[in-house]
C-alpha positions as a LaTeX table, in Angstrom:
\begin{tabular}{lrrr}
\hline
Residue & $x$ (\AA) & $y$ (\AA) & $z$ (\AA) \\
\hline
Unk1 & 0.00 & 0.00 & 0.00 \\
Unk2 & 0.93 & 3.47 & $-0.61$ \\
Unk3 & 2.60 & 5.06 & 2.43 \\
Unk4 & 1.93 & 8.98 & 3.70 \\
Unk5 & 4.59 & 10.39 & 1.09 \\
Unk6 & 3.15 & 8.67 & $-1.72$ \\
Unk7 & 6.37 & 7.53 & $-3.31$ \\
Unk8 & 7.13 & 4.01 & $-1.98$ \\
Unk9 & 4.74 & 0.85 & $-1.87$ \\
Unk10 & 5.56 & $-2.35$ & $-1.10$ \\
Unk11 & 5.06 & $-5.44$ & $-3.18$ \\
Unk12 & 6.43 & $-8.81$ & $-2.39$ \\
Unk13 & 7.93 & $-8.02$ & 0.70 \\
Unk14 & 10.10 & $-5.47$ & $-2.10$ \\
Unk15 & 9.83 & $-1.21$ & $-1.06$ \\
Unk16 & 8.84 & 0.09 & $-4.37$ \\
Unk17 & 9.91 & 3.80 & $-5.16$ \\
Unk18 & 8.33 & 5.90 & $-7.92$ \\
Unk19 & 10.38 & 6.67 & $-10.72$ \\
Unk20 & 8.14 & 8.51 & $-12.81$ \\
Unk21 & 5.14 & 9.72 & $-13.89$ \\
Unk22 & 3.25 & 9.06 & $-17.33$ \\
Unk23 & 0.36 & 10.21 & $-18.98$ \\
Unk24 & 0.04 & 7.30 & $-21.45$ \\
Unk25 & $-0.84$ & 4.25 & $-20.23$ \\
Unk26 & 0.92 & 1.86 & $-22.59$ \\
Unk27 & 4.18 & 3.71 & $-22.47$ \\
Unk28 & 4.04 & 2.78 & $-18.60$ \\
Unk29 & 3.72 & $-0.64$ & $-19.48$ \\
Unk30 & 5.59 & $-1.14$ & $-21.76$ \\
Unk31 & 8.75 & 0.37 & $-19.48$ \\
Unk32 & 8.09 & $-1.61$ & $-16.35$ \\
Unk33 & 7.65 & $-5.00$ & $-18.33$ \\
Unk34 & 10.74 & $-4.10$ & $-19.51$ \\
Unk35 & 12.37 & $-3.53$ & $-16.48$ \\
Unk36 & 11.08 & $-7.11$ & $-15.14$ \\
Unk37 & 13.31 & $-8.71$ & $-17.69$ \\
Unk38 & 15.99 & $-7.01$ & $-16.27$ \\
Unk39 & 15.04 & $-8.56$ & $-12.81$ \\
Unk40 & 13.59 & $-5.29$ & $-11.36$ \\
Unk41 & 10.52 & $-5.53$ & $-9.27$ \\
Unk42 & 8.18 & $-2.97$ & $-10.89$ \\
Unk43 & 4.45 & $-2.34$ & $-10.10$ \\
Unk44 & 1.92 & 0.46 & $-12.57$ \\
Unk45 & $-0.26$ & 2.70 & $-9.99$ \\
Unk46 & $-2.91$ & 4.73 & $-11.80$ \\
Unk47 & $-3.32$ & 8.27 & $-10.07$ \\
Unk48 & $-6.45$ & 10.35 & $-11.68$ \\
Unk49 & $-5.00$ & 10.54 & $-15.04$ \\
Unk50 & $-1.37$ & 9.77 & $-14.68$ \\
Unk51 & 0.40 & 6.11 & $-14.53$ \\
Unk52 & 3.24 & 6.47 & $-11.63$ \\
Unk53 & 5.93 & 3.53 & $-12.58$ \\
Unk54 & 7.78 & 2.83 & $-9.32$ \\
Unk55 & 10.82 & 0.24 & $-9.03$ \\
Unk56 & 12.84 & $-1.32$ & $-6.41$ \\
Unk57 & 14.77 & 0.96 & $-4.56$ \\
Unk58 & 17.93 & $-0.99$ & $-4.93$ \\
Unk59 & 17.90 & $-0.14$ & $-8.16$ \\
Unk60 & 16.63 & 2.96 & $-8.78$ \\
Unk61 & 19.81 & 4.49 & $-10.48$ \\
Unk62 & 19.85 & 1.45 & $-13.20$ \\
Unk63 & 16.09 & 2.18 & $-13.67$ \\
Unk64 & 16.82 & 5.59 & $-13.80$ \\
Unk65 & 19.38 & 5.29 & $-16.56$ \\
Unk66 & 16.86 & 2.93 & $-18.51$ \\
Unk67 & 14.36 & 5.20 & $-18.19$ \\
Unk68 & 16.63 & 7.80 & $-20.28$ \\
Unk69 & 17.08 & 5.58 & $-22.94$ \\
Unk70 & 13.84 & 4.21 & $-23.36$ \\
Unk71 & 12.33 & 7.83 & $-23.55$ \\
Unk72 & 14.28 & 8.42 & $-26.70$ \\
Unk73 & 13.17 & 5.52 & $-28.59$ \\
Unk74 & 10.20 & 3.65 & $-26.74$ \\
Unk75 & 9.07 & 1.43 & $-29.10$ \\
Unk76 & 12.55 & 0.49 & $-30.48$ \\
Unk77 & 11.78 & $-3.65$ & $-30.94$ \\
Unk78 & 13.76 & $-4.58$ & $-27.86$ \\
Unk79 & 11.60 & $-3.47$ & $-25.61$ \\
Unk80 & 8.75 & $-5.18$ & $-27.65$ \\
Unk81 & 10.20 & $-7.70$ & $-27.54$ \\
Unk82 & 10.95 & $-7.52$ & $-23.87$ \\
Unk83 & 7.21 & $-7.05$ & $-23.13$ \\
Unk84 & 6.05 & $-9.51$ & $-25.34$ \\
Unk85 & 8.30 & $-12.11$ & $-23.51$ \\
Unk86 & 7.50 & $-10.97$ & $-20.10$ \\
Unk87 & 3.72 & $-11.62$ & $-20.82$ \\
Unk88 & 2.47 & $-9.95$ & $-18.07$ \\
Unk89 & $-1.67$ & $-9.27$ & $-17.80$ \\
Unk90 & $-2.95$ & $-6.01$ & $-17.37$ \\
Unk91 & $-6.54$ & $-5.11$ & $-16.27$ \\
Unk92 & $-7.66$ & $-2.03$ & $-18.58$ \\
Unk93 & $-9.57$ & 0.62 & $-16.26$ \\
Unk94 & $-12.32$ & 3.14 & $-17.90$ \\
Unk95 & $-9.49$ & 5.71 & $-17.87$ \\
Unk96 & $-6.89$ & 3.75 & $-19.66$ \\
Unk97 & $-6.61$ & 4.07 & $-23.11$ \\
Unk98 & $-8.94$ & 3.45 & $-25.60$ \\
Unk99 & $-8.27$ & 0.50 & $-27.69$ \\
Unk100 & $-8.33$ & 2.10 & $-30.68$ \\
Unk101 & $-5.40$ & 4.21 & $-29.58$ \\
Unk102 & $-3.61$ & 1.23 & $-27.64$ \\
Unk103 & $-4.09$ & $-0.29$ & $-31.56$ \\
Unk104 & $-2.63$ & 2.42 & $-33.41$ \\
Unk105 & 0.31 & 3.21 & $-30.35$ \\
Unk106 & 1.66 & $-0.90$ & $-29.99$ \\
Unk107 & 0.21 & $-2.55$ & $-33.35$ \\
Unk108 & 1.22 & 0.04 & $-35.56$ \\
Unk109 & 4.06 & 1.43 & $-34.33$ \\
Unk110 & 5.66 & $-2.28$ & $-34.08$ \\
Unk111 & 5.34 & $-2.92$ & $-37.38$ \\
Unk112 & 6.74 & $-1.69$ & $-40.94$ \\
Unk113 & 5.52 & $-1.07$ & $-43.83$ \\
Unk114 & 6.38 & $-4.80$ & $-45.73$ \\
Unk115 & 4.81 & $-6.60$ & $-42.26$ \\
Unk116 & 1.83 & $-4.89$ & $-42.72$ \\
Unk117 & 1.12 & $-5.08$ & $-46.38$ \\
Unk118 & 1.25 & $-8.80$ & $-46.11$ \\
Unk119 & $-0.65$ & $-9.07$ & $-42.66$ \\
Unk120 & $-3.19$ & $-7.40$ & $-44.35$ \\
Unk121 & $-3.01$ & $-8.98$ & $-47.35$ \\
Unk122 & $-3.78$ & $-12.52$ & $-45.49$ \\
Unk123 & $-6.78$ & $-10.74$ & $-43.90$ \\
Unk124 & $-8.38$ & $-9.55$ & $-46.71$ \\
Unk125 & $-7.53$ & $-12.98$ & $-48.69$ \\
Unk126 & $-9.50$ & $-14.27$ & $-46.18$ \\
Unk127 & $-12.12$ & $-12.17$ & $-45.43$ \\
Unk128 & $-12.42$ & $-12.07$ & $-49.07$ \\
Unk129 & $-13.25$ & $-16.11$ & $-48.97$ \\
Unk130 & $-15.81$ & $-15.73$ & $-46.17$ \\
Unk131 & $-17.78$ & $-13.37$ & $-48.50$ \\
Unk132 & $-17.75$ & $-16.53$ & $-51.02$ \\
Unk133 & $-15.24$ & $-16.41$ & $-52.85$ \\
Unk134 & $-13.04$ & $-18.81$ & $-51.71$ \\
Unk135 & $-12.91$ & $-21.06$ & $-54.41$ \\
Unk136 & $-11.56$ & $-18.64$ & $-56.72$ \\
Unk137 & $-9.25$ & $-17.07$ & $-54.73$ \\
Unk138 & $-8.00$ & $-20.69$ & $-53.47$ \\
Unk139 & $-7.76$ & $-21.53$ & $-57.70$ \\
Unk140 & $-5.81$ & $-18.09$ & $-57.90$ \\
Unk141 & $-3.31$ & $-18.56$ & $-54.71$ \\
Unk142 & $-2.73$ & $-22.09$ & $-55.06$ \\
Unk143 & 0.37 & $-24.16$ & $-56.05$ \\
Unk144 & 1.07 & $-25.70$ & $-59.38$ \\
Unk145 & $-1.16$ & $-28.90$ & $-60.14$ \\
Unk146 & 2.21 & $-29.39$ & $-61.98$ \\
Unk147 & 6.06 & $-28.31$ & $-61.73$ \\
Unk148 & 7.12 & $-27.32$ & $-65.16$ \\
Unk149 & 9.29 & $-24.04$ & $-66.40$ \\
Unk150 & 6.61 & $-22.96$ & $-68.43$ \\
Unk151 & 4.01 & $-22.92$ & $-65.33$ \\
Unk152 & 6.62 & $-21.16$ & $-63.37$ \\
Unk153 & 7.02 & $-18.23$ & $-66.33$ \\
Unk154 & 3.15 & $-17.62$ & $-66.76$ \\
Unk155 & 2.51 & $-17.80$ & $-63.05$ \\
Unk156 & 5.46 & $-17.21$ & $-60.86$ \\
Unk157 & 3.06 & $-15.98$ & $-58.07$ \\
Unk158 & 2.08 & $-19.52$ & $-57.25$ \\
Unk159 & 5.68 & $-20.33$ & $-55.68$ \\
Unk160 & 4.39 & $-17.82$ & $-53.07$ \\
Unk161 & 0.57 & $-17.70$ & $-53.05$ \\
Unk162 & $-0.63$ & $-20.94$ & $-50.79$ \\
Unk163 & 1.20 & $-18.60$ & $-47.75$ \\
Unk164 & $-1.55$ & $-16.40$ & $-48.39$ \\
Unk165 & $-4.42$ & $-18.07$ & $-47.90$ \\
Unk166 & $-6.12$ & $-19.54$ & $-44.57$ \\
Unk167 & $-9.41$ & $-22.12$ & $-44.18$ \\
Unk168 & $-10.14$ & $-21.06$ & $-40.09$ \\
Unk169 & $-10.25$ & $-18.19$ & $-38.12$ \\
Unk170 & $-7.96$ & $-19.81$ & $-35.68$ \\
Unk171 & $-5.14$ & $-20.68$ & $-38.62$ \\
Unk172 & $-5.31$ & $-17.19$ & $-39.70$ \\
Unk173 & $-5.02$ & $-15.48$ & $-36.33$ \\
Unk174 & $-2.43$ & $-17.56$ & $-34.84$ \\
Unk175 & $-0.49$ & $-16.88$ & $-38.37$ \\
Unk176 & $-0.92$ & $-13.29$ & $-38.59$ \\
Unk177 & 0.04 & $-12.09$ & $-35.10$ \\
Unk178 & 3.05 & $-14.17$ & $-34.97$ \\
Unk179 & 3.77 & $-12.85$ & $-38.51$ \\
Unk180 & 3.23 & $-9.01$ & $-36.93$ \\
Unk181 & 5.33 & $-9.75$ & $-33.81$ \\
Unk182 & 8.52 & $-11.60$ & $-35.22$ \\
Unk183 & 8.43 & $-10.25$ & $-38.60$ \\
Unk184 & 7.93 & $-6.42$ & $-37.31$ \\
Unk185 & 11.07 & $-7.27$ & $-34.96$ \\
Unk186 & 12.74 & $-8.23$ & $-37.95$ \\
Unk187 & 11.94 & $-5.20$ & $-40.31$ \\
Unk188 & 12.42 & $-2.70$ & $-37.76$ \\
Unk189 & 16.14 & $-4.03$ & $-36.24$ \\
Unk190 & 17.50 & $-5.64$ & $-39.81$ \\
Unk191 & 15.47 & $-3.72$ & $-42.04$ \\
Unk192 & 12.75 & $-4.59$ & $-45.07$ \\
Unk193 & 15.41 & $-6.16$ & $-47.64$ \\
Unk194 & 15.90 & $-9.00$ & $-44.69$ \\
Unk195 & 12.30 & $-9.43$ & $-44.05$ \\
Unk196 & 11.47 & $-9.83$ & $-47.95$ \\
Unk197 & 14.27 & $-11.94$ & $-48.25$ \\
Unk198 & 13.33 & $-14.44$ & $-45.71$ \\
Unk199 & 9.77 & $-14.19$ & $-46.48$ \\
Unk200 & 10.41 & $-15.02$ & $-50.04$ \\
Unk201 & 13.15 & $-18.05$ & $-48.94$ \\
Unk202 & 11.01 & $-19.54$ & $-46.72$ \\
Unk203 & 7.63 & $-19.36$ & $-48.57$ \\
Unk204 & 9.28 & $-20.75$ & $-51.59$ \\
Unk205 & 11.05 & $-23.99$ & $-49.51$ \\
Unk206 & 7.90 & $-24.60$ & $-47.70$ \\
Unk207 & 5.43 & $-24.81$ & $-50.33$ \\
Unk208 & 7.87 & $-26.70$ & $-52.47$ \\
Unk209 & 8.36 & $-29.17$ & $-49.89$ \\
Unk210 & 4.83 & $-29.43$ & $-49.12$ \\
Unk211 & 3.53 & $-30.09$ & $-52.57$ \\
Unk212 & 6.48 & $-32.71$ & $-52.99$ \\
Unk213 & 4.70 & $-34.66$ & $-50.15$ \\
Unk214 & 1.12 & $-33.88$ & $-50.31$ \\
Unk215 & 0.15 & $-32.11$ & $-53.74$ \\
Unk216 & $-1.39$ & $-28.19$ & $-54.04$ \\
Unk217 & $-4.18$ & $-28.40$ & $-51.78$ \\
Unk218 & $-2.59$ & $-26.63$ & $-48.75$ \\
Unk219 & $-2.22$ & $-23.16$ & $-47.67$ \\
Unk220 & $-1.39$ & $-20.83$ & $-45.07$ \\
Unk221 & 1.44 & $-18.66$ & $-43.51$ \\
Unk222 & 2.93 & $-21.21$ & $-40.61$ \\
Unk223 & 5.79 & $-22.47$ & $-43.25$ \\
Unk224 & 6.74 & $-18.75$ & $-42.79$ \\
Unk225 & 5.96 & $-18.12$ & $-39.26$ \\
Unk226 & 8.02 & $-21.20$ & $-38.59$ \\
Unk227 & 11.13 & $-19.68$ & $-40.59$ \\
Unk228 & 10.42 & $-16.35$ & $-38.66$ \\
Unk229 & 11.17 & $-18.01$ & $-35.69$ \\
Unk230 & 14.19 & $-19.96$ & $-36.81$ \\
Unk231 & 15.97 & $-17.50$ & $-37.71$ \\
Unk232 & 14.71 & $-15.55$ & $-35.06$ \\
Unk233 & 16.52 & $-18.13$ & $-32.56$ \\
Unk234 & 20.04 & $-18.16$ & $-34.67$ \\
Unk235 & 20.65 & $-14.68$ & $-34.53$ \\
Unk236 & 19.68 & $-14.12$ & $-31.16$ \\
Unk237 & 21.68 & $-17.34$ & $-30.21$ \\
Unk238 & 24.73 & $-15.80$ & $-32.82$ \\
Unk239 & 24.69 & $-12.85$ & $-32.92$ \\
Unk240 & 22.48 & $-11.22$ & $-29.30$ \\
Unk241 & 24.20 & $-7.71$ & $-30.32$ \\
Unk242 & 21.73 & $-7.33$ & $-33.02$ \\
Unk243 & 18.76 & $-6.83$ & $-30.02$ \\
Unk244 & 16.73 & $-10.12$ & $-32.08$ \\
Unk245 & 15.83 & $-12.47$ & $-29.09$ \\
Unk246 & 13.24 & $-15.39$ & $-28.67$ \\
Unk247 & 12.24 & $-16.72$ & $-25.12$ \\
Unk248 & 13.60 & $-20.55$ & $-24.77$ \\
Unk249 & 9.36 & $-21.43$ & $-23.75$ \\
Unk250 & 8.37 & $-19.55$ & $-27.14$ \\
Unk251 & 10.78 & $-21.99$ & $-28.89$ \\
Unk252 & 9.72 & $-24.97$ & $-26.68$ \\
Unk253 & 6.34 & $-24.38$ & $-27.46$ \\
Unk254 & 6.69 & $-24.03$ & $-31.31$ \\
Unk255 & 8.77 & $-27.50$ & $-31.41$ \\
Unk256 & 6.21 & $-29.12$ & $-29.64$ \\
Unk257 & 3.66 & $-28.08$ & $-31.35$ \\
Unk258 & 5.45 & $-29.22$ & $-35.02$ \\
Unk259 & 6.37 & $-33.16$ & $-33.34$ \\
Unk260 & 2.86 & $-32.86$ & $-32.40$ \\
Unk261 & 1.83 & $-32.43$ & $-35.80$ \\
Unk262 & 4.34 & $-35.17$ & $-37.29$ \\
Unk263 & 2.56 & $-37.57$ & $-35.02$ \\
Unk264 & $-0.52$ & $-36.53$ & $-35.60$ \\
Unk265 & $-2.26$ & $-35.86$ & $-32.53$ \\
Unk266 & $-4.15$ & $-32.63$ & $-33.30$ \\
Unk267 & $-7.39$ & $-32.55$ & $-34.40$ \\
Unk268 & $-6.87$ & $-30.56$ & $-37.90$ \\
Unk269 & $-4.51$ & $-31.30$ & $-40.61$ \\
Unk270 & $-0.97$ & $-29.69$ & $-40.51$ \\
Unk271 & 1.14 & $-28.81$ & $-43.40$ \\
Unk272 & 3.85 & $-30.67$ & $-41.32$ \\
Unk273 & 6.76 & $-30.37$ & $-43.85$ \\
Unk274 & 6.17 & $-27.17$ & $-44.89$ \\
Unk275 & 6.57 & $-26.20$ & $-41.02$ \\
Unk276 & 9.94 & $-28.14$ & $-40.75$ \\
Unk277 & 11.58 & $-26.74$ & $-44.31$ \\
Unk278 & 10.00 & $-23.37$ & $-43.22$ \\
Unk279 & 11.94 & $-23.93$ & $-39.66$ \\
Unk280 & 14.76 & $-25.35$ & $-41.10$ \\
Unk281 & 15.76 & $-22.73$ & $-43.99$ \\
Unk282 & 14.79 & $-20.03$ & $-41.81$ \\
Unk283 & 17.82 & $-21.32$ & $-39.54$ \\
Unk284 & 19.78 & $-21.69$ & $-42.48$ \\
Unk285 & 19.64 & $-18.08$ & $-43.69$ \\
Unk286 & 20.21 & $-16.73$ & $-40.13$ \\
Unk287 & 23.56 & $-18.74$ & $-40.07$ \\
Unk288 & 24.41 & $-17.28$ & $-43.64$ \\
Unk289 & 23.43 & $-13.70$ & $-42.73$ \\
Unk290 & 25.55 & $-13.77$ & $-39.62$ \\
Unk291 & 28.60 & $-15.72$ & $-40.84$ \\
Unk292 & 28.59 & $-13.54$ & $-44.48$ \\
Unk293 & 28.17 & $-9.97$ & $-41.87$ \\
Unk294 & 31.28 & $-10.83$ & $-39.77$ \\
Unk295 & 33.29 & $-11.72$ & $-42.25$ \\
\hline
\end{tabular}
């Protein structure tokens, strides 16, 4: 509770001082999940229309110093990435933001321009095939019935189309905001020639694979999503100056979920080896981008 001076509270058996005062709601958030990665007891305390941030004590000077920093640049990806990590749940008051703004403030602001064209390009794809058109646009996306050089000249699109496409509202969510959080870490720290890059790679490898095993009816953006996170994981695990990091659960989690698949205990279908190719070359062209920058 607060004490008579109104600048320490006490959480965990921790005395909390404030640090500073915010009038945006997210920004305060965003900072003190950021400063629990860095092992610093934090706590958010809404005062009329102001967000007071207060830390532990013992180390108010690091916090501080953080603080400076993160002021200049707050939604530079690491702390995204910090406060996508950290997870932490938030109860949203009347007097918080609206969620319109919280939208345009974290959602935007995370993202470039080459995430969001092809977030919303899945989106409307699909929105597209709930207004009835989904056997077109699955004839239009799809991959070749047949490999052949003269397919590939008339429609070079299909290479990359099934990644496009989505049958559920669950595949295309769980897609789409992994696509927003790793590949907007990716365009904004490496830039948009990286993010095309490796969207093009891995696209290409999965759906090539895929069709290989299973034929051209298939589609969605996990091949991708699983690249994302590859290569995600090898540069973080290479090169951590770059500010590109992955939580070891995050990675548990998506592994688990692809043996899952292989063995085929889920209750939907899984373009299983587009996911592993997808995975694998998205290692692949971490290691490459690395190696090829150092030397």
């Amino acid at each position: 509770m607060i004490d008579n001076a109104g600048n320490t509270i006490e959480k965990n058996n921790c005395l909390l001082q404030a640090l500073v005062q915010l009038q945006d709601h997210n920004l305060a958030l965003l900072f003190a999940n950021y400063l629990a990665t860095l092992s610093i007891e934090t706590e958010v305390v809404t005062q009329q229309q102001n967000y007071i941030i207060y830390c532990d004590q013992n180390h108010l000077a690091q916090a501080k110093a953080e603080f400076e920093a993160f002021i200049k640049q707050p939604y530079h990806s690491k702390y995204q990435q910090a406060a996508w990590q950290h997870g932490e749940t938030v109860k949203v008051s009347r007097d918080d933001l609206t969620l319109l703004k919280a939208f345009k403030e974290n959602f935007l602001a995370h993202a470039g321009i080459v995430t969001l064209i092809v977030f919303a390009f899945c989106w409307l794809v699909f929105i597209g095939s709930l207004l009835g058109w989904a056997e077109s646009l699955f004839s239009t996306l799809k991959f070749y019935n047949h490999l052949s050089i003269d397919g590939f000249l008339q429609e070079p699109f299909r290479l990359l189309g099934p990644a496009f496409f989505h049958f559920s509202w669950l595949h295309i969510v769980f897609n789409t905001m992994w696509w927003w959080q790793l590949g907007g870490s990716i365009e904004k720290t490496l830039g948009k020639g990286t993010l095309i890059n490796l969207l093009l790679i891995t696209a290409i490898v999965s759906n090539l694979g895929q069709f290989l095993v299973s034929g051209p009816n298939f589609g969605g953006l996990s091949g991708v999503v699983y690249g994302l996170v590859g290569f995600v994981w090898w540069v973080g695990y290479l090169a951590p100056e770059r500010g590109l990091t992955i939580s070891k659960p995050i990675i548990g989690f998506m592994l688990f979920w692809l043996l899952l698949g292989f063995a085929e205990l889920l209750p939907v279908n899984m373009a299983n080896t587009a996911h592993l190719l997808g995975l694998l070359s998205g290692c692949i062209f971490a290691v490459l981008l690395v190696k090829t920058a150092k030397k």
